[in-house]
Coordinates of C-alpha atoms and ligand atoms in Angstrom, one line a residue:
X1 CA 54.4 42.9 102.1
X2 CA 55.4 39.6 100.4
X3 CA 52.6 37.4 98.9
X4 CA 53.3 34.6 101.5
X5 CA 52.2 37.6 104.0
X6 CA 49.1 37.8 102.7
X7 CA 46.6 36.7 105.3
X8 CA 44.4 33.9 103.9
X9 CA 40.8 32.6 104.3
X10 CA 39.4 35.5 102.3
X11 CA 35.8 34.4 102.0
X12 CA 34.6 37.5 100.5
X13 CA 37.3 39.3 98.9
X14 CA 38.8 38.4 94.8
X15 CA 41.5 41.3 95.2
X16 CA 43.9 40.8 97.5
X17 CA 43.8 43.1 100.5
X18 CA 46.2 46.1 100.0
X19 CA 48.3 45.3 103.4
X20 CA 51.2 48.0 102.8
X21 CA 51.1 50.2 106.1
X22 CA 51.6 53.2 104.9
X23 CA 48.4 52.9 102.4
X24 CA 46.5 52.1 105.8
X25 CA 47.5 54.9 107.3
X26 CA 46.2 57.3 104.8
X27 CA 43.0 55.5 103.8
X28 CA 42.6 55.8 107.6
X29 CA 43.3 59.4 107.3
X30 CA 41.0 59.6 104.5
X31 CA 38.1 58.2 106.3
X32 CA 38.9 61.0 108.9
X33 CA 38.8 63.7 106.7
X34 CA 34.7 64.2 106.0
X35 CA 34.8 65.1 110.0
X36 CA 38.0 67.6 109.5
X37 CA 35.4 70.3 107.0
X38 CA 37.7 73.4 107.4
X39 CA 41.0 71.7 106.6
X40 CA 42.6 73.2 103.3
X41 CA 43.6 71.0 100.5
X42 CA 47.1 71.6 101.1
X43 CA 47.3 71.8 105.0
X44 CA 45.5 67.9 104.1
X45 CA 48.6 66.6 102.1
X46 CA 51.1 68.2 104.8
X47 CA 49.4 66.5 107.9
X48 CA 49.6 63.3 105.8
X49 CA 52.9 63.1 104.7
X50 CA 56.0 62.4 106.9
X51 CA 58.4 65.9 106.6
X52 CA 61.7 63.3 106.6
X53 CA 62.8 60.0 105.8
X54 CA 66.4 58.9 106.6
X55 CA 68.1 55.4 105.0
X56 CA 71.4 54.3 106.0
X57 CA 73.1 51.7 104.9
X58 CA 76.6 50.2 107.0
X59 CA 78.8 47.1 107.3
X60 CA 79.1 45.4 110.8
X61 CA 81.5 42.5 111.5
X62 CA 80.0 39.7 113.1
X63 CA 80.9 37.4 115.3
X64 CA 82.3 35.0 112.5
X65 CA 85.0 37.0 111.2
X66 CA 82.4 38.0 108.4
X67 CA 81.7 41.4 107.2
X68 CA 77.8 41.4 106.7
X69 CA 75.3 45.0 105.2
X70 CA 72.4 46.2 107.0
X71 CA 69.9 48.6 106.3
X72 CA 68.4 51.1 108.9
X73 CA 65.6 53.9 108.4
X74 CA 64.3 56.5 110.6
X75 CA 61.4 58.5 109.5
X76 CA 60.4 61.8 110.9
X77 CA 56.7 62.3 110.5
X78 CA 55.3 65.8 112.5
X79 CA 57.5 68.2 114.5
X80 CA 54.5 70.5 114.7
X81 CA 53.8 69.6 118.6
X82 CA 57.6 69.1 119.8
X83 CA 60.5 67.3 119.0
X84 CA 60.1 63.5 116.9
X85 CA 59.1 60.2 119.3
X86 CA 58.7 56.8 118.1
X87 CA 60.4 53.3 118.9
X88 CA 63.0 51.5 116.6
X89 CA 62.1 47.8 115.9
X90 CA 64.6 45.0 114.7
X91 CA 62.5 42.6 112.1
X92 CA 63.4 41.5 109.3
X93 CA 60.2 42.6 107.8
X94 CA 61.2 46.1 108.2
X95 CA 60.0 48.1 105.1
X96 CA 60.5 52.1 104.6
X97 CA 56.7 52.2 104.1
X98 CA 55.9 50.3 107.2
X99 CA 58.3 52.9 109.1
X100 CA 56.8 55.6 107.6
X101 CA 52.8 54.5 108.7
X102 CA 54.5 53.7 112.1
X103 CA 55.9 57.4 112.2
X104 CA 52.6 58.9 111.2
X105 CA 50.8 56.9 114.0
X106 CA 52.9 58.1 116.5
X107 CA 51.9 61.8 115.7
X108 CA 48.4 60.9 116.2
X109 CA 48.9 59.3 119.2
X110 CA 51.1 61.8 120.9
X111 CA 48.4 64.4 119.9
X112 CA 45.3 62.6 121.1
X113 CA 47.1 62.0 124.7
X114 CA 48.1 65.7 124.5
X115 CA 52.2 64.7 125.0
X116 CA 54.5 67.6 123.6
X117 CA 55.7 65.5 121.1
X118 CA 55.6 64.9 117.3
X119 CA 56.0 61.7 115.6
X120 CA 58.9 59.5 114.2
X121 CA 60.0 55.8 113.9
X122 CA 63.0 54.0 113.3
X123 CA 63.6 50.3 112.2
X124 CA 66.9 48.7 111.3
X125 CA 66.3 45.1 108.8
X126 CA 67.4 42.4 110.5
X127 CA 66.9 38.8 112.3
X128 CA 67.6 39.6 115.9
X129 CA 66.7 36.1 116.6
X130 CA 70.3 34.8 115.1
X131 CA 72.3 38.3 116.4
X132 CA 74.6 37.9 119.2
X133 CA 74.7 40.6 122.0
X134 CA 77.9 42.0 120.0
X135 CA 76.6 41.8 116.8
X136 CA 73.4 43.5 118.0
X137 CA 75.2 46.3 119.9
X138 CA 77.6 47.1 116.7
X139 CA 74.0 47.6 114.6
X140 CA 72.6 50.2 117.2
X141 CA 76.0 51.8 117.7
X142 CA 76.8 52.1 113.8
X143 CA 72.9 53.2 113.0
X144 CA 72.7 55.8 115.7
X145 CA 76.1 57.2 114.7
X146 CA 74.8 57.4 110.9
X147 CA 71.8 58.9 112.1
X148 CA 74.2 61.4 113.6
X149 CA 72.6 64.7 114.8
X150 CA 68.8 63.7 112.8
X151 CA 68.1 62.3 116.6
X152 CA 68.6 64.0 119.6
X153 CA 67.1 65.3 122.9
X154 CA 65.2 68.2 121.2
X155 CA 64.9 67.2 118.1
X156 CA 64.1 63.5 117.6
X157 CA 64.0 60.6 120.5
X158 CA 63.6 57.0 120.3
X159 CA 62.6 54.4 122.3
X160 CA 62.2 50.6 122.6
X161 CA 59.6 48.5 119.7
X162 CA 59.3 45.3 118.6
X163 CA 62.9 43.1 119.5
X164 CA 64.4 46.0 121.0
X165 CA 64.3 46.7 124.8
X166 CA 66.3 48.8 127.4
X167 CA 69.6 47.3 126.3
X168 CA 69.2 48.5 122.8
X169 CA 68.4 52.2 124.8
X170 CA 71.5 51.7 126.7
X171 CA 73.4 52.0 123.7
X172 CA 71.7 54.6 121.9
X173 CA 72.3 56.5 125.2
X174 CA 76.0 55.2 125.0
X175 CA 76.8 55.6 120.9
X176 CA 74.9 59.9 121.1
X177 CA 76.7 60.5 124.4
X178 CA 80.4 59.8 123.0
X179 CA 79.5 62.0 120.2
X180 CA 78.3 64.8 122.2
X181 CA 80.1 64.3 125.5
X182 CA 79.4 66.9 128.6
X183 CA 75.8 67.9 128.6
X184 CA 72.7 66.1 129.9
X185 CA 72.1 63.6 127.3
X186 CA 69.7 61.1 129.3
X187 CA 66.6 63.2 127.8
X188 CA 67.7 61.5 124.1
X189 CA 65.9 58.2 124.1
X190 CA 63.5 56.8 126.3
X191 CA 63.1 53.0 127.6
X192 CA 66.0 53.1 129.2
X193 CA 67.5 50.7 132.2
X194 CA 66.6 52.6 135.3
X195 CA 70.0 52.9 136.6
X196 CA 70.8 55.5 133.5
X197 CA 67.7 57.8 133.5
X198 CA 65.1 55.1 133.0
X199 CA 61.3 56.2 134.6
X200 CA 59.9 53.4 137.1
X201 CA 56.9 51.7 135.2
X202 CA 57.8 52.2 131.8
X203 CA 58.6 49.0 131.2
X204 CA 54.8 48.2 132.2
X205 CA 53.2 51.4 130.5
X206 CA 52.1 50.1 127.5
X207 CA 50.4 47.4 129.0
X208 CA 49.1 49.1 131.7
X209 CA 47.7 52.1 128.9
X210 CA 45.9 49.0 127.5
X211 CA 44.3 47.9 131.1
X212 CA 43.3 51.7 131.8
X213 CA 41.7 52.4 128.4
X214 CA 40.0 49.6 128.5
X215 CA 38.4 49.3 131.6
X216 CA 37.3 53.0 130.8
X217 CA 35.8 51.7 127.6
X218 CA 34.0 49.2 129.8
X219 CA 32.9 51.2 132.8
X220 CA 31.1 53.6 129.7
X221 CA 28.8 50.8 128.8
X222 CA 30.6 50.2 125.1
X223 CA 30.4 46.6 125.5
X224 CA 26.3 45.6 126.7
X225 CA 26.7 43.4 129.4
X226 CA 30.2 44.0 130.6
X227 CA 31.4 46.8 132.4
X228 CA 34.0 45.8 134.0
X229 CA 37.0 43.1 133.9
X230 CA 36.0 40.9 136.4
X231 CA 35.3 37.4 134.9
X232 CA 35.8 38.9 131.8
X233 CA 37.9 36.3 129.2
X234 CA 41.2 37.6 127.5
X235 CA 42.8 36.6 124.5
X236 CA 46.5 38.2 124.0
X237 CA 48.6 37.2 120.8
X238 CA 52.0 38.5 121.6
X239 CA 53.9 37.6 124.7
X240 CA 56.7 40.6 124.5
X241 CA 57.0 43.8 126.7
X242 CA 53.5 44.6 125.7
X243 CA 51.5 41.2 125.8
X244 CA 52.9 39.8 128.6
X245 CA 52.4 42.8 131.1
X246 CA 49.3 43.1 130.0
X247 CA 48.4 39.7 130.7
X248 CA 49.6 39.8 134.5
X249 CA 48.0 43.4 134.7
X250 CA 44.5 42.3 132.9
X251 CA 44.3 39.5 135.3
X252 CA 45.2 41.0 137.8
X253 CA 42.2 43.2 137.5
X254 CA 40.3 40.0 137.7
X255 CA 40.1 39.0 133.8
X256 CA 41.0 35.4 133.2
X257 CA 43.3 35.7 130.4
X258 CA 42.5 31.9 128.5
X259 CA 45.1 32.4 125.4
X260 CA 48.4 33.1 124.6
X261 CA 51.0 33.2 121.7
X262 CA 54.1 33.9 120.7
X263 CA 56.0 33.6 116.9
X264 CA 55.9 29.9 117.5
X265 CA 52.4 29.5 118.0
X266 CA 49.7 29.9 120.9
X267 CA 48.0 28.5 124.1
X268 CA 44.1 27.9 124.7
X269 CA 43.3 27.1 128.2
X270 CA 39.1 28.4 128.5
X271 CA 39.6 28.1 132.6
X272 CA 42.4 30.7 132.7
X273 CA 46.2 30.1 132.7
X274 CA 48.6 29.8 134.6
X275 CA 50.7 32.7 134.0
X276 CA 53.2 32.2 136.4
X277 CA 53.9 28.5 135.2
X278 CA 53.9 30.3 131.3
X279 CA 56.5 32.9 132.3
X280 CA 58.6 30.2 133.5
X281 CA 58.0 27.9 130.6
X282 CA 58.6 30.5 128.2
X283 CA 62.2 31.5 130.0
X284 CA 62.9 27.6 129.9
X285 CA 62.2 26.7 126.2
X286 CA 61.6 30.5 124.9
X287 CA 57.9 29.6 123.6
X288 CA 54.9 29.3 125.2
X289 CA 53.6 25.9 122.9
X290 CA 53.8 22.8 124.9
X291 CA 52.8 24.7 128.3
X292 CA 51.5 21.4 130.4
X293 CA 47.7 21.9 130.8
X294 CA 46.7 24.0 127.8
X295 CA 46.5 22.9 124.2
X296 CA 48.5 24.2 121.3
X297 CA 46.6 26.2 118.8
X298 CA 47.8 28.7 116.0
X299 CA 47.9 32.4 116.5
X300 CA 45.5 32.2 113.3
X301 CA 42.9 30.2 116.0
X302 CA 44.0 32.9 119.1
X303 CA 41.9 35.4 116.9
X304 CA 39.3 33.7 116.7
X305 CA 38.3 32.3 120.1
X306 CA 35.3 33.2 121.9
X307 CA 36.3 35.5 124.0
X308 CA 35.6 38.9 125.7
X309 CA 38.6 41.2 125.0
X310 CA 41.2 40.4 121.7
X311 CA 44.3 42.3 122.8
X312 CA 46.6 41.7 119.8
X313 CA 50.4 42.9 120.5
X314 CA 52.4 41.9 118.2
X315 CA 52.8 42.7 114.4
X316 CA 50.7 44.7 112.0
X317 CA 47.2 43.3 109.6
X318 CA 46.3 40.6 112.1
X319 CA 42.8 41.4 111.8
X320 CA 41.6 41.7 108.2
X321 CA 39.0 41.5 105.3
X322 CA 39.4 37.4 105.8
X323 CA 38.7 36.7 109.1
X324 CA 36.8 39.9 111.0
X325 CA 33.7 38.3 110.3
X326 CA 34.9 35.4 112.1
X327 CA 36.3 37.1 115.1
X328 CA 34.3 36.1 118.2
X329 CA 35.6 38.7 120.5
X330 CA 33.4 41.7 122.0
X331 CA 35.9 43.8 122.5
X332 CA 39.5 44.5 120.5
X333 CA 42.1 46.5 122.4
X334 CA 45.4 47.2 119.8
X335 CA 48.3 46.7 121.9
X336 CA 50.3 46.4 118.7
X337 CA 50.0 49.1 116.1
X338 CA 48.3 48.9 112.8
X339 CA 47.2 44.9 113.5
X340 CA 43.4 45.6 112.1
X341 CA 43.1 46.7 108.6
X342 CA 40.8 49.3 107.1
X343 CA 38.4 46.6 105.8
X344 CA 38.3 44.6 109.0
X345 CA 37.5 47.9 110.9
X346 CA 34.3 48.2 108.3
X347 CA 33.6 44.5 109.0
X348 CA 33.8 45.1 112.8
X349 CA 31.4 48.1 113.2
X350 CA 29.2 46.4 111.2
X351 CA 29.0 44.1 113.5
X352 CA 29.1 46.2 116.7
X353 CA 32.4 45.0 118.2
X354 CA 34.3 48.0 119.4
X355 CA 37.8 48.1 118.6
X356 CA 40.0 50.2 120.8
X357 CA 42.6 52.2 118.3
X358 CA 45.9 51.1 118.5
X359 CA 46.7 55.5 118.9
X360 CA 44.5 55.2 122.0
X361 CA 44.8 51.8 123.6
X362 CA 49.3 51.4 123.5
X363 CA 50.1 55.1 124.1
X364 CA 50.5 54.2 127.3
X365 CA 54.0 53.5 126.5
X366 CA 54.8 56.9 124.8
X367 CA 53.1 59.0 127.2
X368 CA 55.3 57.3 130.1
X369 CA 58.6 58.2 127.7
X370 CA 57.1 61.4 127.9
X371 CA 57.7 61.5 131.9
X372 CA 60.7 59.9 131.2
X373 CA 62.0 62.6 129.3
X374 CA 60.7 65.3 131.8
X375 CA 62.6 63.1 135.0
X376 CA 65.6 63.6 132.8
X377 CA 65.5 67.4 131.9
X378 CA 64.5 68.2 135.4
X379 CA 67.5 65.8 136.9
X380 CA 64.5 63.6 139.2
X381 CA 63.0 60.0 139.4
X382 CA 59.5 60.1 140.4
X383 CA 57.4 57.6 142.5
X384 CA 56.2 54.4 140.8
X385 CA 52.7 55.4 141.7
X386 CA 53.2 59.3 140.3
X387 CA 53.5 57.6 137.4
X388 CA 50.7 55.4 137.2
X389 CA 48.8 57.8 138.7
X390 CA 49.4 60.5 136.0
X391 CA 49.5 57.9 133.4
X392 CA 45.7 56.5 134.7
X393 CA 44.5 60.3 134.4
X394 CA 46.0 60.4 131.1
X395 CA 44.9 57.2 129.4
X396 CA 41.5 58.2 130.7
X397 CA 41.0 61.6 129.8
X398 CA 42.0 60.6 126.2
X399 CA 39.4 57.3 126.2
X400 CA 36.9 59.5 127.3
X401 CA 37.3 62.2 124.9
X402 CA 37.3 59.7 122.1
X403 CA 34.1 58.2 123.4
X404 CA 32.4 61.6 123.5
X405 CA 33.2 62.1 119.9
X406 CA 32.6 58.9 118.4
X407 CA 29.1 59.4 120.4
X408 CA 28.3 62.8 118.5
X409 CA 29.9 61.7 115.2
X410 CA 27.2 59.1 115.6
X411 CA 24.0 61.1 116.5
X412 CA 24.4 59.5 119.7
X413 CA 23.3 61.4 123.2
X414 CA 25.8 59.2 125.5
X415 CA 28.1 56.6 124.4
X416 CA 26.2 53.1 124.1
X417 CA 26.6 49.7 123.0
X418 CA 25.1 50.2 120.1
X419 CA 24.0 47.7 117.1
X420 CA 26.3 49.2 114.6
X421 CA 27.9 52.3 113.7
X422 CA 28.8 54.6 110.4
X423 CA 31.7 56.2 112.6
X424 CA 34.4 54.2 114.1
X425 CA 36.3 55.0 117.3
X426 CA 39.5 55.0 115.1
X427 CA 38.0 57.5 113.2
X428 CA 36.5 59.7 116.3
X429 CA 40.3 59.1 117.5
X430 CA 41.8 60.2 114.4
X431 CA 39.8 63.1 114.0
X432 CA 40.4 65.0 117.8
X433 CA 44.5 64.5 116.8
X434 CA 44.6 65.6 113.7
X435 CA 42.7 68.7 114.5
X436 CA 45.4 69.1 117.3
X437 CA 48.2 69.0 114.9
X438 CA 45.9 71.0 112.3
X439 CA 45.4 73.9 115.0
X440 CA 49.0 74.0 116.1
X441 CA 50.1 74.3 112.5
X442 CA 47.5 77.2 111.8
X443 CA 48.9 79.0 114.9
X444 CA 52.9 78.8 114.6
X445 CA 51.9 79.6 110.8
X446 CA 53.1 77.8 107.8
X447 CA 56.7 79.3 107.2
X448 CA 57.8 81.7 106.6
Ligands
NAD501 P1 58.4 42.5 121.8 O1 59.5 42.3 120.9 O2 58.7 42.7 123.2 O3 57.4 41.2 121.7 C1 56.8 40.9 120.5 C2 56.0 39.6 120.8 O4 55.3 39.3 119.6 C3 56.9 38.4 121.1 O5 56.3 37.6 122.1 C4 56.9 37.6 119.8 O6 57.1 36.2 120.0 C5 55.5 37.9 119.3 N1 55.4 37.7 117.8 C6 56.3 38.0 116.9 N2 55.8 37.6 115.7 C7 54.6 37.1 115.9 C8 53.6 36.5 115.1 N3 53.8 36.4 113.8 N4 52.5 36.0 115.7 C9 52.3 36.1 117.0 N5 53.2 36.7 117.8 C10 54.4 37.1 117.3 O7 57.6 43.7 121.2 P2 56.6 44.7 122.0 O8 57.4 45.8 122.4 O9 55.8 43.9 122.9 O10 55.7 45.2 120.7 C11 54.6 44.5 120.3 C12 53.7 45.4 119.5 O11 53.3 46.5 120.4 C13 54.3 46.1 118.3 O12 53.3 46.3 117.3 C14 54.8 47.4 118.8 O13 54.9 48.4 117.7 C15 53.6 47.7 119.7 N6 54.0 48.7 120.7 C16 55.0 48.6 121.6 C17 55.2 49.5 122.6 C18 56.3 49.4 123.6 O14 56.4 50.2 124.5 N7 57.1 48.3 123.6 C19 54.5 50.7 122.6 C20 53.4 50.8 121.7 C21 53.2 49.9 120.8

């Protein structure tokens, strides 16, 4: 994290805030670990740390004749529960550290919504913003093959993250089936086009994970006032594959979604917008700033509206020690991963605002991979609504267990909207995962 990264406003704070991602993870970990009493020492420092980390470094010609490097990692994090899952992202933020917190997440997360899977991200440094189609496709192609047999079905299985989407898959797919031509090799990534072994609503699962958790959260009386999404106002930062099918879902569900923002900037409009007319406008001039009948604010401003539910979905630390106490919101769903920080999470239960973990509220995504993965073993493509069916069941189940014991980690009797609270539901989430990973470990028995 660069210093121009640092978020500003810091009202309280004379340090700056220590933003690196995988710090977050483990002081989040570390917060967990009063609740985890009969973890060893050691079997601590294993959970925590990720088992492999991969950097690979390759020439691609681009489009100009020129011969440019780029720089790719994939970390492994937790095979305990099955094989590696996590996304690959193309920013030119990309850090190992970042990868590696974005790895260890994705072990909690398969664990708390109990999919056989362990955890693993990938991230390859670069603009995708100035990258041609060719250009792009030589990256995945030469990344995947350096990876070389680290990923595969049973072993280690990507999937789409920030500026990557079922094109990038379809090459993945592509560059691992040449090398390992006749066997079924859909089952190796996830996210793919439909027409090569793609699951119907994965494109909307993350989105929809959001919608499902939190209207649980809601119908459970977390937020006094409001349980349910009807009327409710929603603030979205981050208009990709999550934040934009959230937005039609959330409203659909009869939330009025009044902001909106993309890397360029956001959109206020406190009667509801038009998201129609922004979908269009956004495919026309590729941001959302300047929609006719809204007013242009900063995605700094978006975080801070009065609103009812925050959903940030885009990039990490959004939400920090300078401006939680400023955040109007009554409600924060994390479609993105990691975008509160462990001092805005202190901040936030101070003040009673319920934040919905980023391991809980987005797994929607994963855990459709996950029947992704199972169409392509088994050779079948299920119903749309068998998957949002099962995916519903799933994204409640887990909210609910994460309620119940963020309610008893509290002294509560049922979960409440309470005042404040000592335990957050980050926590509560953190600790019902890695217990899972912790018991799983104890059983298969630390080798040999
Ligand atoms: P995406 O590339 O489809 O969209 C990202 C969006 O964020 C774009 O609208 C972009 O303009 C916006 N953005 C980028 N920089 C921004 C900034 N500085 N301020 C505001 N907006 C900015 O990515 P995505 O797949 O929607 O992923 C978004 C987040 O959700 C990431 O944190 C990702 O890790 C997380 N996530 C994604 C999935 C998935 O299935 N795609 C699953 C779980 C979590």
């Amino acid at each position: 994290m660069t210093d121009a990264q640092q978020p500003t406003g810091s009202a309280v704070a004379t340090e700056p805030e220590d933003l690196n991602p995988f710090h977050i993870t483990q002081q989040q970990f570390d917060r967990a670990i009063p609740h985890l009493a009969r973890l060893k020492r050691g079997l601590i420092d294993f959970l925590k740390s990720p088992v492999r980390t991969i950097t690979v470094s390759f020439p691609v010609e681009m489009d100009d004749g020129s011969v440019a490097m780029f720089t790719g990692h994939r970390v492994l994090h937790s095979q305990v529960r099955g094989p590696g899952k996590g996304g690959i992202r193309y920013h030119p933020n990309v850090t190992v550290d970042q990868v590696r917190a974005l790895a260890e997440w994705m072990t909690w997360k398969c664990a708390l919504l109990d999919v056989p899977f362990g955890g693993a991200k990938g991230g390859v440094v670069c603009n995708p913003k100035e990258l041609g189609a060719s250009e792009l496709r030589k990256i995945t192609r030469r990344y995947i093959s350096d990876l070389g047999d680290n990923i595969g079905p049973h072993t280690d299985i990507p999937a789409p993250d920030l500026y990557t989407n079922e094109q990038t898959m379809a090459w993945i797919y592509d560059t691992y089936h040449t090398m390992h031509p006749g066997r079924n090799n859909w089952p190796v990534v996830t996210g793919k086009p439909l027409s090569m072994g793609g699951s119907l609503g994965r494109k909307q699962a993350t989105g929809r994970g959001c919608l499902y958790a939190t209207e649980r959260l809601l119908e459970r009386g977390l937020v006094a006032g409001l349980n349910s999404l009807a009327g409710a106002r929603v603030a979205i930062q981050g208009y990709g594959e999550v934040g934009r099918v959230a937005a039609e879902l959330f409203q659909a569900a009869g939330a009025r979604v009044v902001a909106l923002s993309d890397s360029q900037g956001g959109i206020h409009q406190p009667d509801g917008i038009d998201l129609a007319a922004a979908r269009q406008f956004k495919q026309q001039h590729q941001t959302l700033v300047g929609l006719p009948g809204t007013r242009a604010i900063t995605n700094q401003e978006l975080l801070e509206l009065p609103c009812d539910v925050l959903l940030p979905a885009a990039l990490e630390n959004q939400l920090h020690r300078g401006n939680a106490q400023r955040i109007q919101a009554r409600l924060i769903c994390e479609g993105a991963n990691g975008p509160t920080t462990p001092a805005a999470d202190e901040i936030l239960a101070r003040r009673g605002i319920p934040v919905l973990p980023d391991i809980l509220a987005n797994a929607g995504g994963v855990t459709v991979s996950y029947f992704e993965w199972v169409q392509n073993i088994e050779n079948e493509q299920w119903e749309l609504e068998q998957v949002n069916t099962k995916l519903q069941s799933k994204m409640r189940s887990a909210t609910d267990h994460v309620l119940d014991r963020w309610s008893q980690l509290n002294g509560l009797t049922t979960p409440q909207a309470a005042g404040s609270w000592s335990v957050d539901l980050r926590t509560a989430a953190l600790v019902i995962a890695i217990e899972r990973v912790a018991d799983v470990t104890l059983r298969r028995g630390i080798w040999p």
